[in-house]
Amino acid sequence: MSSTFVGMPAFPAAARAATGDSQLRHNLRKATHTIRDKRGVVVGELDDWAELRAAGAAIKDRTLRHLDVHLERLEEAITAAGGHVHWAADAAEANRIVTDLVRATGERDVVKVKSMATQEIELNQALEQAGITAYETDLAELIVQLSDDLPSHILVPAIHRNRAEIREIFRDRMAAWGVPAPEGLGDDPRALAEAARVHLRERFLRTKVAISGANFAVAETGSLVVLESEGNGRMCLTLPETLISVVGIEKTVPTWADLEVFLQLLPRSSTGERMNPYTSVWTGVTPGDGPQNVHVVLLDNGRTDVLADTVGRQALRCIRCSACLNICPVYERTGGHAYGSVYPGPIGAILTPQLRGTASEVDAALPYASSLCGACYEVCPVAIDIPEVLVHLREEVAGGTGHRAEKAAMGAAGWVLGDRRRLDAAQRAAASVRSLVPRHLPGPGAAWTDTRDVPEIPGESFRSWWRSRGEGGRDESGERGENRSDDRGSR
């Protein structure tokens, strides 16, 4: 499979770097296969998985159709429970709100729960510019932060790293962040996890401000829900005095009954578990217990634009399980960094271009980062038809902001395919020069043929062959061809 996409130079550069890194590809293959095999086992235990999947998709669609109503209900419930709601139209506004809230506490350090929304708006960088240090507490996010790296997976941000690499990161970088790694640290996962716990323990106890996202926001009661596997999130959600949660508006579900469906779908599709080890729920402020200053930043950042697209809006069903990444042959070979976004893999290929637009070459390339095999749709727990959206976005790129040569090629193809006579003429012309077509193309087509040959041009089109056999077809004059059975099946 090629990691190159015609006319889109930015994506191939990162993809080629990944496909040339044998260690990276080994790490990805081992991790993704392990997770998806676990998922297959626990999903197979449920006789009603198809019904659960359909229910999850239906709940999301109903909620998105009336999202304005549910968001107003969510705001009212959070406020009634003692919390404060802030609305952010884009990343800049969200970062300003969070920065101002942290500054108001007088603190200069914050601890963070793993959050895709805060990665999306690049909150850590915004806080750093304001003189505020954000400490990631999720193990994989900690690894990424210590190594000045970027996340490459929705569920396991450091999936591209193996145990030996993590050990070296801890040995080299932990001391600069306050607590050095233990002497003689090996690469046993339990030892690495314990080193992370020791590193973070004092941070949890000292830091008075925490920042989180949320997997779900229940409009009925104003409750936020975080699912995690390590317990670090629960420390952030209970120990600090101030809690700030950045939540994408599409994370809203109307009722607790709706939430119950997703609490069955998400763990099985993400970690391959029947339920998450830690499911934390908080509703506003509880006097004398937990954070006493609770803020929720409801983030748009392009989501209402996605809602306006009747085909593309299904991407907002996503519950960030990462099942599509673990099954995708393109992601397995290129890794998450090639996607140029916090949302990698198939879901990133349809979500990022809708959130950010396709003005840049990287974002315009993303809908092409797929073989359209459909495996992502089959494993999606909320039945997002990712191939359908990919094709839809390719149409938009080709007809709008896409690569000039591609638009010209698509226009020419449309003209030829739009008329039977033009198609027949083009096929005859191609057959006449078939011996002159090289196996590998020069110029702009060279990238496409780096890892594949140009398909052989047949000497005769199927339509011509069918007519010549007299199989109910007509010749060029429109008359029925003579039934020729002497060479039946010989071509």
CSV table of C-alpha atoms in Angstrom, one decimal:
chain,number,residue,atom,x,y,z
A,1,MET,CA,0.0,0.0,0.0
A,2,SER,CA,1.3,3.4,-0.8
A,3,SER,CA,1.5,6.1,1.8
A,4,THR,CA,1.4,8.8,-0.9
A,5,PHE,CA,-1.6,10.8,-2.0
A,6,VAL,CA,-1.6,12.5,-5.4
A,7,GLY,CA,-1.3,16.2,-5.4
A,8,MET,CA,-1.0,16.5,-1.7
A,9,PRO,CA,2.7,16.9,-0.8
A,10,ALA,CA,2.4,17.7,2.9
A,11,PHE,CA,0.8,14.5,4.1
A,12,PRO,CA,3.2,12.2,2.1
A,13,ALA,CA,6.3,13.7,3.7
A,14,ALA,CA,5.2,12.7,7.2
A,15,ALA,CA,3.8,9.4,6.0
A,16,ARG,CA,7.0,8.4,4.2
A,17,ALA,CA,9.0,9.2,7.3
A,18,ALA,CA,6.8,6.8,9.3
A,19,THR,CA,6.8,4.0,6.8
A,20,GLY,CA,10.6,4.2,6.7
A,21,ASP,CA,10.9,3.8,10.5
A,22,SER,CA,10.8,0.0,11.1
A,23,GLN,CA,10.7,0.4,14.9
A,24,LEU,CA,7.7,2.7,14.7
A,25,ARG,CA,5.8,0.4,12.4
A,26,HIS,CA,6.6,-2.6,14.7
A,27,ASN,CA,5.3,-0.6,17.8
A,28,LEU,CA,2.2,0.4,16.0
A,29,ARG,CA,1.4,-3.1,14.6
A,30,LYS,CA,1.9,-4.8,17.9
A,31,ALA,CA,-0.2,-2.3,19.9
A,32,THR,CA,-3.1,-1.9,17.5
A,33,HIS,CA,-3.4,-5.7,16.9
A,34,THR,CA,-3.4,-6.3,20.7
A,35,ILE,CA,-6.1,-3.7,21.3
A,36,ARG,CA,-8.4,-4.8,18.5
A,37,ASP,CA,-8.1,-8.5,19.4
A,38,LYS,CA,-9.2,-7.7,22.9
A,39,ARG,CA,-12.1,-5.6,21.5
A,40,GLY,CA,-13.2,-8.5,19.3
A,41,VAL,CA,-13.5,-10.8,22.3
A,42,VAL,CA,-15.6,-8.6,24.5
A,43,VAL,CA,-17.8,-7.3,21.7
A,44,GLY,CA,-18.4,-10.9,20.7
A,45,GLU,CA,-19.8,-11.6,24.2
A,46,LEU,CA,-22.9,-9.4,23.5
A,47,ASP,CA,-25.7,-10.8,21.5
A,48,ASP,CA,-27.2,-7.4,21.2
A,49,TRP,CA,-24.1,-5.5,20.1
A,50,ALA,CA,-25.7,-4.5,16.7
A,51,GLU,CA,-28.7,-3.2,18.6
A,52,LEU,CA,-26.5,-1.2,21.0
A,53,ARG,CA,-24.6,0.2,18.1
A,54,ALA,CA,-27.8,1.3,16.4
A,55,ALA,CA,-29.1,2.8,19.6
A,56,GLY,CA,-25.9,4.8,20.1
A,57,ALA,CA,-26.1,6.2,16.6
A,58,ALA,CA,-29.7,7.1,17.0
A,59,ILE,CA,-29.2,8.9,20.3
A,60,LYS,CA,-26.3,10.9,18.9
A,61,ASP,CA,-28.3,11.9,15.8
A,62,ARG,CA,-31.4,12.9,17.8
A,63,THR,CA,-29.2,15.0,20.1
A,64,LEU,CA,-27.4,16.7,17.3
A,65,ARG,CA,-30.7,17.6,15.6
A,66,HIS,CA,-31.8,19.5,18.8
A,67,LEU,CA,-28.3,20.4,20.2
A,68,ASP,CA,-29.3,24.0,20.9
A,69,VAL,CA,-32.1,22.8,23.2
A,70,HIS,CA,-29.9,20.3,25.0
A,71,LEU,CA,-27.0,22.8,25.5
A,72,GLU,CA,-29.3,25.3,27.1
A,73,ARG,CA,-30.7,22.6,29.4
A,74,LEU,CA,-27.1,21.6,30.2
A,75,GLU,CA,-26.1,25.2,31.1
A,76,GLU,CA,-29.1,25.6,33.3
A,77,ALA,CA,-28.4,22.4,35.2
A,78,ILE,CA,-24.7,23.1,35.7
A,79,THR,CA,-25.5,26.6,37.0
A,80,ALA,CA,-28.2,25.3,39.3
A,81,ALA,CA,-25.6,22.9,40.8
A,82,GLY,CA,-23.2,25.7,41.6
A,83,GLY,CA,-21.0,25.6,38.5
A,84,HIS,CA,-20.2,28.3,36.0
A,85,VAL,CA,-20.6,27.9,32.2
A,86,HIS,CA,-18.5,29.7,29.6
A,87,TRP,CA,-19.1,29.6,25.9
A,88,ALA,CA,-16.1,29.5,23.5
A,89,ALA,CA,-16.7,30.0,19.8
A,90,ASP,CA,-13.1,29.0,18.8
A,91,ALA,CA,-9.8,27.9,20.2
A,92,ALA,CA,-8.5,31.4,20.9
A,93,GLU,CA,-11.6,32.2,23.0
A,94,ALA,CA,-11.4,29.0,24.9
A,95,ASN,CA,-7.7,29.5,25.7
A,96,ARG,CA,-8.3,33.0,26.8
A,97,ILE,CA,-11.2,31.9,29.1
A,98,VAL,CA,-9.1,29.1,30.7
A,99,THR,CA,-6.0,31.3,31.1
A,100,ASP,CA,-8.0,34.0,32.8
A,101,LEU,CA,-9.6,31.5,35.1
A,102,VAL,CA,-6.3,30.1,36.2
A,103,ARG,CA,-4.8,33.6,36.6
A,104,ALA,CA,-7.7,34.6,38.9
A,105,THR,CA,-6.7,31.8,41.3
A,106,GLY,CA,-3.1,33.2,41.6
A,107,GLU,CA,-1.7,29.8,40.7
A,108,ARG,CA,1.0,29.1,38.1
A,109,ASP,CA,0.8,25.3,38.0
A,110,VAL,CA,-2.2,23.1,36.9
A,111,VAL,CA,-2.6,19.4,36.6
A,112,LYS,CA,-4.5,17.9,33.6
A,113,VAL,CA,-6.7,15.0,32.9
A,114,LYS,CA,-6.1,13.5,29.4
A,115,SER,CA,-8.3,15.6,27.1
A,116,MET,CA,-8.6,15.6,23.3
A,117,ALA,CA,-10.4,19.0,23.4
A,118,THR,CA,-7.5,20.7,25.2
A,119,GLN,CA,-5.1,19.2,22.7
A,120,GLU,CA,-7.2,20.4,19.9
A,121,ILE,CA,-7.1,24.0,21.0
A,122,GLU,CA,-3.4,23.7,22.0
A,123,LEU,CA,-4.2,24.8,25.5
A,124,ASN,CA,-0.9,23.8,27.0
A,125,GLN,CA,1.0,26.1,24.7
A,126,ALA,CA,-1.4,29.0,25.4
A,127,LEU,CA,-0.9,28.5,29.2
A,128,GLU,CA,2.9,28.3,28.8
A,129,GLN,CA,2.8,31.7,27.0
A,130,ALA,CA,0.9,33.1,30.0
A,131,GLY,CA,3.6,31.7,32.4
A,132,ILE,CA,1.4,28.8,33.6
A,133,THR,CA,2.8,25.2,33.5
A,134,ALA,CA,0.4,22.4,32.7
A,135,TYR,CA,1.4,18.9,34.0
A,136,GLU,CA,-0.1,16.0,32.2
A,137,THR,CA,-1.1,13.2,34.6
A,138,ASP,CA,-2.1,10.4,32.2
A,139,LEU,CA,0.8,8.0,31.8
A,140,ALA,CA,0.9,8.1,28.0
A,141,GLU,CA,0.4,11.9,27.9
A,142,LEU,CA,3.2,12.2,30.5
A,143,ILE,CA,5.5,10.3,28.2
A,144,VAL,CA,4.6,12.5,25.3
A,145,GLN,CA,5.1,15.7,27.4
A,146,LEU,CA,8.4,14.6,28.9
A,147,SER,CA,9.8,13.8,25.4
A,148,ASP,CA,8.6,17.0,23.8
A,149,ASP,CA,6.6,14.8,21.5
A,150,LEU,CA,3.1,14.9,20.1
A,151,PRO,CA,0.2,12.4,20.7
A,152,SER,CA,-0.2,9.8,17.9
A,153,HIS,CA,-3.3,7.9,19.0
A,154,ILE,CA,-6.6,8.9,20.6
A,155,LEU,CA,-6.6,6.3,23.3
A,156,VAL,CA,-2.8,5.7,23.7
A,157,PRO,CA,-1.0,8.9,22.9
A,158,ALA,CA,2.4,7.3,23.2
A,159,ILE,CA,1.5,4.2,21.2
A,160,HIS,CA,4.5,4.8,18.9
A,161,ARG,CA,6.9,4.3,21.8
A,162,ASN,CA,8.0,0.9,23.2
A,163,ARG,CA,9.1,0.1,26.8
A,164,ALA,CA,12.8,0.6,26.2
A,165,GLU,CA,12.1,4.1,24.7
A,166,ILE,CA,9.9,5.0,27.7
A,167,ARG,CA,12.5,4.0,30.2
A,168,GLU,CA,15.1,6.2,28.5
A,169,ILE,CA,12.6,9.1,28.4
A,170,PHE,CA,12.0,8.7,32.2
A,171,ARG,CA,15.7,8.4,33.0
A,172,ASP,CA,16.6,11.5,30.9
A,173,ARG,CA,13.7,13.9,31.6
A,174,MET,CA,12.0,13.2,34.8
A,175,ALA,CA,14.5,15.1,37.0
A,176,ALA,CA,14.0,18.3,35.1
A,177,TRP,CA,10.2,18.1,36.0
A,178,GLY,CA,10.8,17.8,39.8
A,179,VAL,CA,11.2,14.1,40.7
A,180,PRO,CA,14.0,12.0,39.1
A,181,ALA,CA,13.4,8.5,37.9
A,182,PRO,CA,14.5,5.7,40.3
A,183,GLU,CA,18.1,4.5,40.1
A,184,GLY,CA,18.4,1.4,37.9
A,185,LEU,CA,14.9,1.8,36.4
A,186,GLY,CA,14.2,-1.1,34.0
A,187,ASP,CA,11.6,-1.5,31.3
A,188,ASP,CA,9.2,-3.6,33.2
A,189,PRO,CA,5.7,-2.0,32.7
A,190,ARG,CA,5.0,-2.1,36.5
A,191,ALA,CA,8.2,-0.4,37.3
A,192,LEU,CA,7.6,2.3,34.7
A,193,ALA,CA,4.1,2.9,36.1
A,194,GLU,CA,5.4,3.1,39.6
A,195,ALA,CA,8.0,5.6,38.6
A,196,ALA,CA,5.2,7.7,37.0
A,197,ARG,CA,3.1,7.5,40.3
A,198,VAL,CA,6.0,8.7,42.4
A,199,HIS,CA,6.7,11.5,40.0
A,200,LEU,CA,3.1,12.7,40.1
A,201,ARG,CA,2.1,12.0,43.7
A,202,GLU,CA,3.4,15.3,45.1
A,203,ARG,CA,2.0,17.2,42.1
A,204,PHE,CA,-1.5,15.9,42.9
A,205,LEU,CA,-1.2,17.0,46.6
A,206,ARG,CA,0.3,20.4,46.0
A,207,THR,CA,-1.6,21.7,42.9
A,208,LYS,CA,-4.8,23.6,43.5
A,209,VAL,CA,-6.1,23.9,39.9
A,210,ALA,CA,-7.0,21.1,37.6
A,211,ILE,CA,-8.1,21.0,33.9
A,212,SER,CA,-10.1,18.2,32.4
A,213,GLY,CA,-12.2,17.4,29.4
A,214,ALA,CA,-15.3,15.1,29.5
A,215,ASN,CA,-16.4,12.0,27.6
A,216,PHE,CA,-20.0,13.0,28.1
A,217,ALA,CA,-22.1,15.8,29.5
A,218,VAL,CA,-25.5,14.9,30.8
A,219,ALA,CA,-28.0,17.7,30.1
A,220,GLU,CA,-30.6,16.3,32.5
A,221,THR,CA,-28.5,17.0,35.6
A,222,GLY,CA,-25.5,19.0,34.4
A,223,SER,CA,-23.2,16.1,35.2
A,224,LEU,CA,-19.8,15.6,33.5
A,225,VAL,CA,-18.4,12.1,33.0
A,226,VAL,CA,-14.8,11.0,32.5
A,227,LEU,CA,-13.8,7.4,31.8
A,228,GLU,CA,-10.2,6.3,32.4
A,229,SER,CA,-8.0,3.4,33.3
A,230,GLU,CA,-5.4,4.7,35.7
A,231,GLY,CA,-7.1,6.7,38.4
A,232,ASN,CA,-5.0,9.9,37.8
A,233,GLY,CA,-8.1,11.6,36.5
A,234,ARG,CA,-10.0,11.0,39.7
A,235,MET,CA,-7.1,12.6,41.6
A,236,CYS,CA,-7.4,15.7,39.4
A,237,LEU,CA,-11.2,15.8,39.7
A,238,THR,CA,-11.3,15.6,43.5
A,239,LEU,CA,-8.2,17.1,45.2
A,240,PRO,CA,-7.8,20.6,43.6
A,241,GLU,CA,-9.8,23.6,44.8
A,242,THR,CA,-10.6,24.7,41.2
A,243,LEU,CA,-11.7,22.5,38.3
A,244,ILE,CA,-12.0,23.8,34.8
A,245,SER,CA,-13.4,21.4,32.1
A,246,VAL,CA,-13.2,22.1,28.4
A,247,VAL,CA,-16.0,20.1,26.7
A,248,GLY,CA,-16.9,19.9,23.0
A,249,ILE,CA,-20.5,20.8,22.5
A,250,GLU,CA,-21.1,17.4,20.7
A,251,LYS,CA,-20.3,15.5,24.0
A,252,THR,CA,-23.8,16.3,25.3
A,253,VAL,CA,-26.3,13.5,25.9
A,254,PRO,CA,-29.8,14.3,27.0
A,255,THR,CA,-30.4,11.9,29.9
A,256,TRP,CA,-28.8,9.2,32.1
A,257,ALA,CA,-30.7,6.6,30.2
A,258,ASP,CA,-28.9,7.7,27.1
A,259,LEU,CA,-25.5,7.6,28.9
A,260,GLU,CA,-26.1,4.0,29.9
A,261,VAL,CA,-25.9,2.9,26.2
A,262,PHE,CA,-22.5,4.6,25.8
A,263,LEU,CA,-21.1,3.2,29.0
A,264,GLN,CA,-21.5,-0.2,27.3
A,265,LEU,CA,-20.2,0.8,23.9
A,266,LEU,CA,-17.1,2.9,24.8
A,267,PRO,CA,-15.1,0.6,27.1
A,268,ARG,CA,-15.5,-2.4,24.8
A,269,SER,CA,-14.5,-0.5,21.7
A,270,SER,CA,-11.7,1.5,23.2
A,271,THR,CA,-9.7,-0.6,25.7
A,272,GLY,CA,-11.3,-4.0,25.1
A,273,GLU,CA,-12.8,-4.0,28.6
A,274,ARG,CA,-16.4,-4.7,29.8
A,275,MET,CA,-16.2,-1.5,31.8
A,276,ASN,CA,-13.7,1.1,32.5
A,277,PRO,CA,-11.7,0.8,35.8
A,278,TYR,CA,-12.6,4.4,36.7
A,279,THR,CA,-15.8,6.1,35.7
A,280,SER,CA,-15.9,9.5,37.4
A,281,VAL,CA,-19.0,11.7,37.5
A,282,TRP,CA,-19.3,15.2,39.0
A,283,THR,CA,-22.2,17.6,39.1
A,284,GLY,CA,-21.4,21.2,39.9
A,285,VAL,CA,-20.2,21.9,43.5
A,286,THR,CA,-20.6,19.7,46.5
A,287,PRO,CA,-20.1,21.9,49.6
A,288,GLY,CA,-17.1,20.8,51.6
A,289,ASP,CA,-16.2,18.0,49.2
A,290,GLY,CA,-14.1,18.3,46.1
A,291,PRO,CA,-13.4,21.4,44.0
A,292,GLN,CA,-15.4,24.4,45.2
A,293,ASN,CA,-14.9,26.4,42.0
A,294,VAL,CA,-16.2,24.5,39.0
A,295,HIS,CA,-16.1,25.9,35.5
A,296,VAL,CA,-17.3,24.3,32.3
A,297,VAL,CA,-16.1,25.7,28.9
A,298,LEU,CA,-18.4,24.6,26.1
A,299,LEU,CA,-16.3,24.5,23.0
A,300,ASP,CA,-17.6,25.0,19.4
A,301,ASN,CA,-14.4,25.5,17.3
A,302,GLY,CA,-16.0,24.5,14.0
A,303,ARG,CA,-18.6,22.1,15.3
A,304,THR,CA,-21.7,24.1,14.3
A,305,ASP,CA,-20.2,24.3,10.8
A,306,VAL,CA,-20.0,20.5,10.8
A,307,LEU,CA,-23.6,20.3,11.9
A,308,ALA,CA,-24.6,22.1,8.8
A,309,ASP,CA,-23.3,19.3,6.5
A,310,THR,CA,-25.9,16.7,6.3
A,311,VAL,CA,-23.4,14.0,5.3
A,312,GLY,CA,-20.4,15.1,7.3
A,313,ARG,CA,-22.2,15.8,10.6
A,314,GLN,CA,-22.2,12.1,11.5
A,315,ALA,CA,-18.5,12.6,12.4
A,316,LEU,CA,-19.9,14.4,15.5
A,317,ARG,CA,-21.3,11.1,16.8
A,318,CYS,CA,-17.7,10.0,17.6
A,319,ILE,CA,-17.1,9.0,21.2
A,320,ARG,CA,-13.3,8.9,20.8
A,321,CYS,CA,-12.9,5.1,21.3
A,322,SER,CA,-10.1,4.8,18.7
A,323,ALA,CA,-11.4,1.5,17.3
A,324,CYS,CA,-11.1,2.9,13.7
A,325,LEU,CA,-7.4,3.6,14.3
A,326,ASN,CA,-6.7,0.1,15.5
A,327,ILE,CA,-8.2,-1.5,12.4
A,328,CYS,CA,-7.0,1.0,9.8
A,329,PRO,CA,-4.2,-0.3,7.4
A,330,VAL,CA,-3.2,3.3,6.6
A,331,TYR,CA,-2.8,4.3,10.2
A,332,GLU,CA,-0.9,1.2,11.1
A,333,ARG,CA,1.7,2.0,8.5
A,334,THR,CA,1.9,5.8,8.9
A,335,GLY,CA,1.2,6.5,12.6
A,336,GLY,CA,-0.7,9.4,14.0
A,337,HIS,CA,1.8,12.1,13.4
A,338,ALA,CA,1.3,11.9,9.7
A,339,TYR,CA,-2.2,13.3,10.1
A,340,GLY,CA,-1.1,16.7,11.3
A,341,SER,CA,-3.8,16.8,13.9
A,342,VAL,CA,-4.7,15.6,17.4
A,343,TYR,CA,-7.3,13.5,15.7
A,344,PRO,CA,-5.4,10.8,13.7
A,345,GLY,CA,-6.6,7.8,11.8
A,346,PRO,CA,-9.9,7.5,9.9
A,347,ILE,CA,-11.9,9.7,12.3
A,348,GLY,CA,-9.3,12.4,12.0
A,349,ALA,CA,-9.4,12.1,8.2
A,350,ILE,CA,-13.1,13.2,8.3
A,351,LEU,CA,-13.3,15.3,11.5
A,352,THR,CA,-10.2,17.5,11.1
A,353,PRO,CA,-11.0,18.8,7.6
A,354,GLN,CA,-14.5,19.7,8.7
A,355,LEU,CA,-13.3,21.5,11.9
A,356,ARG,CA,-10.4,23.3,10.3
A,357,GLY,CA,-11.5,23.5,6.7
A,358,THR,CA,-9.4,22.4,3.7
A,359,ALA,CA,-7.5,25.6,2.9
A,360,SER,CA,-4.2,24.0,3.8
A,361,GLU,CA,-2.6,21.2,1.8
A,362,VAL,CA,-2.4,19.0,4.9
A,363,ASP,CA,-6.1,19.3,5.7
A,364,ALA,CA,-7.1,18.9,2.0
A,365,ALA,CA,-5.0,15.7,1.9
A,366,LEU,CA,-6.7,14.0,4.8
A,367,PRO,CA,-9.8,12.7,3.0
A,368,TYR,CA,-7.4,10.8,0.7
A,369,ALA,CA,-5.6,9.1,3.6
A,370,SER,CA,-7.7,6.0,3.2
A,371,SER,CA,-8.0,2.8,1.1
A,372,LEU,CA,-11.8,3.0,1.5
A,373,CYS,CA,-11.8,-0.6,2.7
A,374,GLY,CA,-14.6,0.1,5.1
A,375,ALA,CA,-13.1,-1.7,8.1
A,376,CYS,CA,-13.4,1.6,10.1
A,377,TYR,CA,-17.2,1.7,9.6
A,378,GLU,CA,-17.6,-2.0,10.6
A,379,VAL,CA,-15.9,-1.4,14.0
A,380,CYS,CA,-17.3,2.0,14.8
A,381,PRO,CA,-19.6,1.7,17.9
A,382,VAL,CA,-21.8,4.5,16.7
A,383,ALA,CA,-22.0,3.5,13.1
A,384,ILE,CA,-20.2,6.5,11.5
A,385,ASP,CA,-20.0,5.7,7.8
A,386,ILE,CA,-16.4,7.0,7.5
A,387,PRO,CA,-15.9,5.9,3.9
A,388,GLU,CA,-19.1,7.8,2.9
A,389,VAL,CA,-17.8,11.0,4.5
A,390,LEU,CA,-14.4,10.5,3.0
A,391,VAL,CA,-15.8,10.3,-0.5
A,392,HIS,CA,-18.1,13.3,0.3
A,393,LEU,CA,-15.1,15.4,1.4
A,394,ARG,CA,-13.1,14.3,-1.6
A,395,GLU,CA,-15.8,15.7,-3.8
A,396,GLU,CA,-15.6,19.0,-1.9
A,397,VAL,CA,-11.9,19.2,-2.1
A,398,ALA,CA,-11.8,18.4,-5.8
A,399,GLY,CA,-14.6,20.8,-6.6
A,400,GLY,CA,-13.5,23.6,-4.3
A,401,THR,CA,-10.3,24.2,-2.5
A,402,GLY,CA,-8.5,21.2,-3.8
A,403,HIS,CA,-5.3,20.7,-5.8
A,404,ARG,CA,-5.6,22.5,-9.2
A,405,ALA,CA,-4.3,19.6,-11.2
A,406,GLU,CA,-6.7,17.2,-9.5
A,407,LYS,CA,-9.7,19.5,-10.2
A,408,ALA,CA,-8.7,19.7,-13.8
A,409,ALA,CA,-8.4,15.9,-14.0
A,410,MET,CA,-11.8,15.4,-12.3
A,411,GLY,CA,-13.4,17.9,-14.7
A,412,ALA,CA,-12.0,16.0,-17.7
A,413,ALA,CA,-13.1,12.7,-16.3
A,414,GLY,CA,-16.6,14.0,-15.7
A,415,TRP,CA,-16.7,15.3,-19.3
A,416,VAL,CA,-15.6,11.9,-20.7
A,417,LEU,CA,-17.7,9.7,-18.5
A,418,GLY,CA,-20.8,11.9,-19.1
A,419,ASP,CA,-21.3,10.7,-22.6
A,420,ARG,CA,-21.2,7.1,-24.0
A,421,ARG,CA,-19.6,8.1,-27.3
A,422,ARG,CA,-16.9,10.1,-25.7
A,423,LEU,CA,-16.1,7.2,-23.3
A,424,ASP,CA,-15.9,4.8,-26.2
A,425,ALA,CA,-13.6,7.1,-28.1
A,426,ALA,CA,-11.4,7.5,-25.1
A,427,GLN,CA,-11.2,3.8,-24.5
A,428,ARG,CA,-10.3,3.1,-28.2
A,429,ALA,CA,-7.6,5.8,-28.0
A,430,ALA,CA,-6.1,4.4,-24.8
A,431,ALA,CA,-6.0,0.9,-26.3
A,432,SER,CA,-4.2,2.2,-29.4
A,433,VAL,CA,-1.3,3.5,-27.3
A,434,ARG,CA,-1.3,0.9,-24.6
A,435,SER,CA,2.2,-0.3,-25.5
A,436,LEU,CA,3.6,3.2,-25.0
A,437,VAL,CA,2.3,3.7,-21.4
A,438,PRO,CA,5.2,3.3,-18.9
A,439,ARG,CA,4.8,1.1,-15.8
A,440,HIS,CA,5.9,4.1,-13.7
A,441,LEU,CA,4.7,7.6,-14.4
A,442,PRO,CA,6.9,10.7,-14.6
A,443,GLY,CA,6.2,14.1,-13.2
A,444,PRO,CA,3.1,14.5,-10.9
A,445,GLY,CA,2.2,10.9,-11.3
A,446,ALA,CA,5.5,9.6,-10.0
A,447,ALA,CA,4.5,9.7,-6.4
A,448,TRP,CA,1.4,7.5,-7.1
A,449,THR,CA,3.6,4.9,-8.8
A,450,ASP,CA,6.3,4.8,-6.2
A,451,THR,CA,4.9,1.5,-4.8
A,452,ARG,CA,2.5,0.4,-7.5
A,453,ASP,CA,2.5,-0.2,-11.3
A,454,VAL,CA,0.2,1.6,-13.7
A,455,PRO,CA,-2.7,-0.8,-14.3
A,456,GLU,CA,-2.4,-2.5,-17.7
A,457,ILE,CA,-4.7,-1.0,-20.3
A,458,PRO,CA,-6.8,-3.7,-22.0
A,459,GLY,CA,-6.7,-4.0,-25.7
A,460,GLU,CA,-10.5,-3.9,-25.9
A,461,SER,CA,-13.1,-2.4,-23.6
A,462,PHE,CA,-15.8,-4.6,-21.9
A,463,ARG,CA,-18.5,-2.7,-23.8
A,464,SER,CA,-16.9,-3.4,-27.1
A,465,TRP,CA,-16.2,-7.0,-26.2
A,466,TRP,CA,-19.8,-7.5,-25.1
A,467,ARG,CA,-21.1,-6.0,-28.4
A,468,SER,CA,-18.8,-8.2,-30.4
A,469,ARG,CA,-20.2,-11.3,-28.8
A,470,GLY,CA,-23.8,-10.3,-29.7
A,471,GLU,CA,-24.9,-10.7,-26.0
A,472,GLY,CA,-27.9,-8.4,-26.4
A,473,GLY,CA,-25.7,-5.4,-27.2
A,474,ARG,CA,-25.7,-3.1,-30.2
A,475,ASP,CA,-23.0,-2.2,-32.6
A,476,GLU,CA,-21.8,1.4,-33.2
A,477,SER,CA,-24.8,2.0,-35.5
A,478,GLY,CA,-27.2,0.9,-32.8
A,479,GLU,CA,-28.1,-2.4,-34.6
A,480,ARG,CA,-28.0,-5.7,-32.7
A,481,GLY,CA,-24.7,-7.5,-33.1
A,482,GLU,CA,-24.6,-11.0,-34.6
A,483,ASN,CA,-24.6,-13.8,-32.1
A,484,ARG,CA,-21.0,-15.2,-32.2
A,485,SER,CA,-20.7,-18.3,-30.1
A,486,ASP,CA,-17.5,-19.7,-31.7
A,487,ASP,CA,-15.2,-17.9,-29.4
A,488,ARG,CA,-17.4,-17.8,-26.3
A,489,GLY,CA,-15.4,-17.5,-23.1
A,490,SER,CA,-12.0,-17.3,-25.0
A,491,ARG,CA,-11.3,-13.6,-24.0
